[in-house]
Amino acid sequence: MYKKIIVFEGVDGTGKSYHINQVAKFLKSKKIKFIKFREPGGSSNSEIIRKIILKNNSSLSKESDLLLYLAARKENYDKLIKPNLKKKIILIDRFVDSTIAYQHYGQKINLKLINNLNNFVLKGLTISHTFLLKIDKKNLKKRLKRKNKNRYDSFDIKFYTSVQNGYIKLLKKNFTKYTLINSNLPKNINEKLVLSKISKIIKK
Ligand code: TYD
């Protein structure tokens, strides 16, 4: 019943962390066991890798970046995902789709290579459901300004538009496994939508 992997995706500033936290509260109130982590980050080794990737003035190449995201993911697979797979709901703030959206659609790294690396690390793991949070250009500009600066926050709006369009392509390929959330709408409206979908997913 509870063997689900639920992922939250979307460009920076769309409110993924807010919704994943609300879902965590909801599951807690229902006494449903879950774990929750973010990428990059998660396991203790992955959090160390996160610091290297997101350092303000990091001079890493985009290829080194890609390999670090995957190294962090491998640590999460071994230390967090595999041991909990049959036991708990797994909530993840960014996962495989972030790498395809940012490193392929944003940074133009070969898609086949990214897919191969993800398959190598995750061994055919299936994601039960993805919430994709989308935002229009005007709001994206506003929210990016508000956010703390990390290296991806210094990219321009064109970059984020390509990333977001990439996410939409992934959704269109497999739309039954996605819920599109319009982050231009008020949080409380979206929260109801997310929690009602979560209720259905956990009953399956
Ligand atoms: P973070 O501050 O956690 O972003 P947010 O709070 O908006 O989720 O920074 C994570 C950054 O890492 C974000 O800009 C997207 C990027 N990223 C990739 O480029 N590829 C990946 O595979 C992952 C997991 C994240």
Short mmCIF file of C-alpha atoms and ligand atoms in Angstrom, two decimals:
data_model
loop_
_atom_site.label_atom_id
_atom_site.label_comp_id
_atom_site.label_asym_id
_atom_site.label_seq_id
_atom_site.Cartn_x
_atom_site.Cartn_y
_atom_site.Cartn_z
CA MET A 1 0.00 0.00 0.00
CA TYR A 2 2.54 2.62 1.05
CA LYS A 3 5.39 1.77 -1.27
CA LYS A 4 5.42 5.00 -3.22
CA ILE A 5 8.00 7.44 -4.47
CA ILE A 6 6.53 10.91 -4.86
CA VAL A 7 8.60 13.69 -6.39
CA PHE A 8 8.20 17.47 -6.52
CA GLU A 9 9.73 19.22 -9.50
CA GLY A 10 9.82 22.67 -11.03
CA VAL A 11 12.13 25.62 -11.62
CA ASP A 12 13.54 27.54 -8.66
CA GLY A 13 11.05 29.60 -6.71
CA THR A 14 7.89 27.69 -7.62
CA GLY A 15 7.13 26.51 -4.07
CA LYS A 16 8.21 22.86 -4.13
CA SER A 17 9.52 22.96 -0.59
CA TYR A 18 6.27 24.47 0.74
CA HIS A 19 4.12 21.74 -0.79
CA ILE A 20 6.40 18.86 0.17
CA ASN A 21 6.33 20.11 3.76
CA GLN A 22 2.53 20.26 3.73
CA VAL A 23 2.42 16.71 2.40
CA ALA A 24 4.78 15.60 5.18
CA LYS A 25 2.47 17.20 7.78
CA PHE A 26 -0.52 15.50 6.19
CA LEU A 27 1.12 12.05 6.25
CA LYS A 28 2.21 12.59 9.84
CA SER A 29 -1.36 13.44 10.85
CA LYS A 30 -2.50 10.17 9.25
CA LYS A 31 0.33 8.25 10.97
CA ILE A 32 1.67 7.10 7.61
CA LYS A 33 5.38 6.37 7.61
CA PHE A 34 7.48 8.39 5.23
CA ILE A 35 10.92 9.84 4.61
CA LYS A 36 11.57 13.16 2.92
CA PHE A 37 14.73 14.51 1.38
CA ARG A 38 15.95 17.03 -1.19
CA GLU A 39 18.33 16.83 -4.11
CA PRO A 40 21.06 17.82 -4.36
CA GLY A 41 21.45 16.79 -0.75
CA GLY A 42 19.69 14.15 1.30
CA SER A 43 22.07 11.61 2.84
CA SER A 44 25.00 13.02 4.80
CA ASN A 45 27.47 12.49 1.92
CA SER A 46 25.00 14.02 -0.51
CA GLU A 47 24.67 17.14 1.65
CA ILE A 48 28.47 17.55 1.45
CA ILE A 49 28.25 17.22 -2.33
CA ARG A 50 25.40 19.81 -2.35
CA LYS A 51 27.70 22.37 -0.73
CA ILE A 52 30.30 21.86 -3.44
CA ILE A 53 27.75 22.16 -6.26
CA LEU A 54 25.89 25.21 -4.98
CA LYS A 55 28.87 27.24 -3.82
CA ASN A 56 28.39 30.77 -5.04
CA ASN A 57 31.57 31.13 -7.05
CA SER A 58 32.02 27.49 -7.95
CA SER A 59 34.11 27.06 -11.07
CA LEU A 60 32.95 23.54 -11.84
CA SER A 61 32.26 22.64 -15.45
CA LYS A 62 28.71 21.62 -16.34
CA GLU A 63 29.94 18.05 -16.85
CA SER A 64 31.52 17.94 -13.39
CA ASP A 65 28.27 19.32 -12.03
CA LEU A 66 26.31 16.53 -13.71
CA LEU A 67 28.57 13.86 -12.25
CA LEU A 68 28.25 15.38 -8.78
CA TYR A 69 24.44 15.39 -8.97
CA LEU A 70 24.61 11.72 -9.93
CA ALA A 71 27.13 10.88 -7.23
CA ALA A 72 24.83 12.49 -4.66
CA ARG A 73 21.89 10.53 -6.12
CA LYS A 74 23.78 7.24 -5.88
CA GLU A 75 24.42 7.91 -2.19
CA ASN A 76 20.70 8.63 -1.74
CA TYR A 77 19.77 5.44 -3.56
CA ASP A 78 21.99 3.30 -1.33
CA LYS A 79 21.40 5.03 2.00
CA LEU A 80 17.84 6.38 1.81
CA ILE A 81 15.84 4.91 -1.06
CA LYS A 82 16.79 1.22 -1.09
CA PRO A 83 16.42 0.62 2.65
CA ASN A 84 12.99 2.34 2.74
CA LEU A 85 11.54 1.26 -0.57
CA LYS A 86 9.20 -1.41 0.75
CA LYS A 87 8.54 0.30 4.05
CA LYS A 88 7.75 3.96 3.70
CA ILE A 89 6.49 6.61 1.36
CA ILE A 90 9.49 8.42 -0.09
CA LEU A 91 9.03 12.15 -0.76
CA ILE A 92 11.76 13.81 -2.82
CA ASP A 93 12.27 17.50 -3.52
CA ARG A 94 13.85 17.31 -7.04
CA PHE A 95 15.05 14.09 -8.62
CA VAL A 96 15.76 12.59 -12.06
CA ASP A 97 13.64 15.13 -13.98
CA SER A 98 15.69 18.01 -12.53
CA THR A 99 18.79 16.56 -14.15
CA ILE A 100 17.04 16.18 -17.51
CA ALA A 101 15.47 19.64 -17.31
CA TYR A 102 18.54 21.55 -16.05
CA GLN A 103 21.48 19.60 -17.48
CA HIS A 104 19.92 18.61 -20.80
CA TYR A 105 17.26 21.23 -21.68
CA GLY A 106 19.09 24.01 -19.81
CA GLN A 107 22.76 23.18 -20.31
CA LYS A 108 22.49 21.07 -23.44
CA ILE A 109 24.33 17.99 -22.18
CA ASN A 110 23.52 14.86 -24.20
CA LEU A 111 20.23 13.33 -23.07
CA LYS A 112 21.26 9.73 -23.71
CA LEU A 113 24.26 10.16 -21.44
CA ILE A 114 22.06 11.58 -18.66
CA ASN A 115 19.54 8.75 -19.04
CA ASN A 116 22.32 6.16 -18.96
CA LEU A 117 23.80 7.66 -15.80
CA ASN A 118 20.39 7.78 -14.10
CA ASN A 119 19.71 4.16 -15.04
CA PHE A 120 23.14 3.14 -13.80
CA VAL A 121 22.50 4.80 -10.44
CA LEU A 122 18.83 3.92 -9.96
CA LYS A 123 18.66 0.49 -11.59
CA GLY A 124 15.23 0.96 -13.17
CA LEU A 125 13.59 2.46 -10.11
CA THR A 126 10.08 3.73 -10.90
CA ILE A 127 8.66 6.98 -9.61
CA SER A 128 5.01 6.63 -8.59
CA HIS A 129 3.97 10.24 -9.12
CA THR A 130 5.47 13.65 -9.86
CA PHE A 131 4.02 17.05 -9.00
CA LEU A 132 5.33 19.55 -11.52
CA LEU A 133 5.07 23.18 -10.41
CA LYS A 134 4.88 25.70 -13.21
CA ILE A 135 5.05 29.48 -13.12
CA ASP A 136 4.72 32.27 -15.70
CA LYS A 137 7.63 34.50 -16.72
CA LYS A 138 6.55 37.55 -14.73
CA ASN A 139 6.26 35.64 -11.47
CA LEU A 140 9.42 33.67 -12.17
CA LYS A 141 11.41 36.92 -12.48
CA LYS A 142 9.94 38.19 -9.19
CA ARG A 143 10.61 35.00 -7.26
CA LEU A 144 14.14 34.54 -8.59
CA LYS A 145 14.98 38.03 -7.32
CA ARG A 146 13.73 37.13 -3.85
CA LYS A 147 15.64 33.85 -3.63
CA ASN A 148 19.04 33.48 -2.03
CA LYS A 149 21.77 33.48 -4.58
CA ASN A 150 23.33 30.18 -5.58
CA ARG A 151 25.02 29.45 -8.87
CA TYR A 152 21.82 28.58 -10.74
CA ASP A 153 20.12 31.73 -9.53
CA SER A 154 22.55 33.75 -11.61
CA PHE A 155 21.32 32.24 -14.90
CA ASP A 156 19.01 34.37 -16.97
CA ILE A 157 15.31 34.03 -17.57
CA LYS A 158 15.95 32.33 -20.94
CA PHE A 159 17.73 29.50 -19.18
CA TYR A 160 14.84 28.95 -16.78
CA THR A 161 12.31 29.10 -19.62
CA SER A 162 14.20 26.30 -21.43
CA VAL A 163 14.33 24.31 -18.20
CA GLN A 164 10.61 24.75 -17.58
CA ASN A 165 9.75 23.84 -21.19
CA GLY A 166 11.90 20.73 -20.71
CA TYR A 167 9.88 19.72 -17.68
CA ILE A 168 6.65 20.15 -19.66
CA LYS A 169 8.01 17.85 -22.38
CA LEU A 170 8.66 15.17 -19.76
CA LEU A 171 5.12 15.57 -18.43
CA LYS A 172 3.62 15.28 -21.91
CA LYS A 173 5.49 12.02 -22.54
CA ASN A 174 4.00 10.37 -19.47
CA PHE A 175 1.13 12.58 -18.33
CA THR A 176 -0.75 10.02 -16.21
CA LYS A 177 2.16 10.02 -13.79
CA TYR A 178 2.23 13.80 -13.35
CA THR A 179 0.09 16.48 -11.76
CA LEU A 180 0.71 19.97 -13.13
CA ILE A 181 0.42 22.68 -10.49
CA ASN A 182 -0.08 26.28 -11.54
CA SER A 183 2.14 28.15 -9.08
CA ASN A 184 0.74 31.50 -10.19
CA LEU A 185 -2.34 30.62 -8.14
CA PRO A 186 -2.52 31.09 -4.35
CA LYS A 187 -0.74 28.47 -2.25
CA ASN A 188 -3.88 27.36 -0.37
CA ILE A 189 -5.71 26.46 -3.60
CA ASN A 190 -2.77 24.38 -4.79
CA GLU A 191 -2.33 22.81 -1.39
CA LYS A 192 -5.86 21.39 -1.55
CA LEU A 193 -5.15 20.00 -5.00
CA VAL A 194 -1.88 18.39 -3.93
CA LEU A 195 -3.33 16.84 -0.77
CA SER A 196 -6.37 15.45 -2.55
CA LYS A 197 -4.11 13.83 -5.15
CA ILE A 198 -1.86 12.46 -2.38
CA SER A 199 -4.91 10.89 -0.70
CA LYS A 200 -5.74 9.07 -3.92
CA ILE A 201 -2.15 7.95 -4.52
CA ILE A 202 -1.73 6.42 -1.07
CA LYS A 203 -4.99 4.47 -1.38
CA LYS A 204 -3.84 2.73 -4.57
P1 TYD B 1 18.00 24.60 -4.37
O1 TYD B 1 18.41 25.86 -3.68
O2 TYD B 1 17.77 23.38 -3.59
O3 TYD B 1 16.74 24.91 -5.30
P2 TYD B 1 15.21 24.92 -4.92
O4 TYD B 1 15.09 25.33 -3.49
O5 TYD B 1 14.60 25.90 -5.87
O6 TYD B 1 14.73 23.52 -5.20
O7 TYD B 1 19.09 24.37 -5.49
C1 TYD B 1 19.08 23.28 -6.26
C2 TYD B 1 19.61 23.66 -7.63
O8 TYD B 1 20.18 22.49 -8.22
C3 TYD B 1 18.51 24.15 -8.54
O9 TYD B 1 18.88 25.36 -9.18
C4 TYD B 1 18.42 23.07 -9.60
C5 TYD B 1 19.74 22.39 -9.56
N1 TYD B 1 19.73 20.95 -9.94
C6 TYD B 1 20.22 20.57 -11.17
O10 TYD B 1 20.65 21.43 -11.96
N2 TYD B 1 20.24 19.24 -11.50
C7 TYD B 1 19.79 18.26 -10.66
O11 TYD B 1 19.85 17.06 -11.00
C8 TYD B 1 19.28 18.66 -9.38
C9 TYD B 1 18.79 17.61 -8.42
C10 TYD B 1 19.26 20.02 -9.06
#
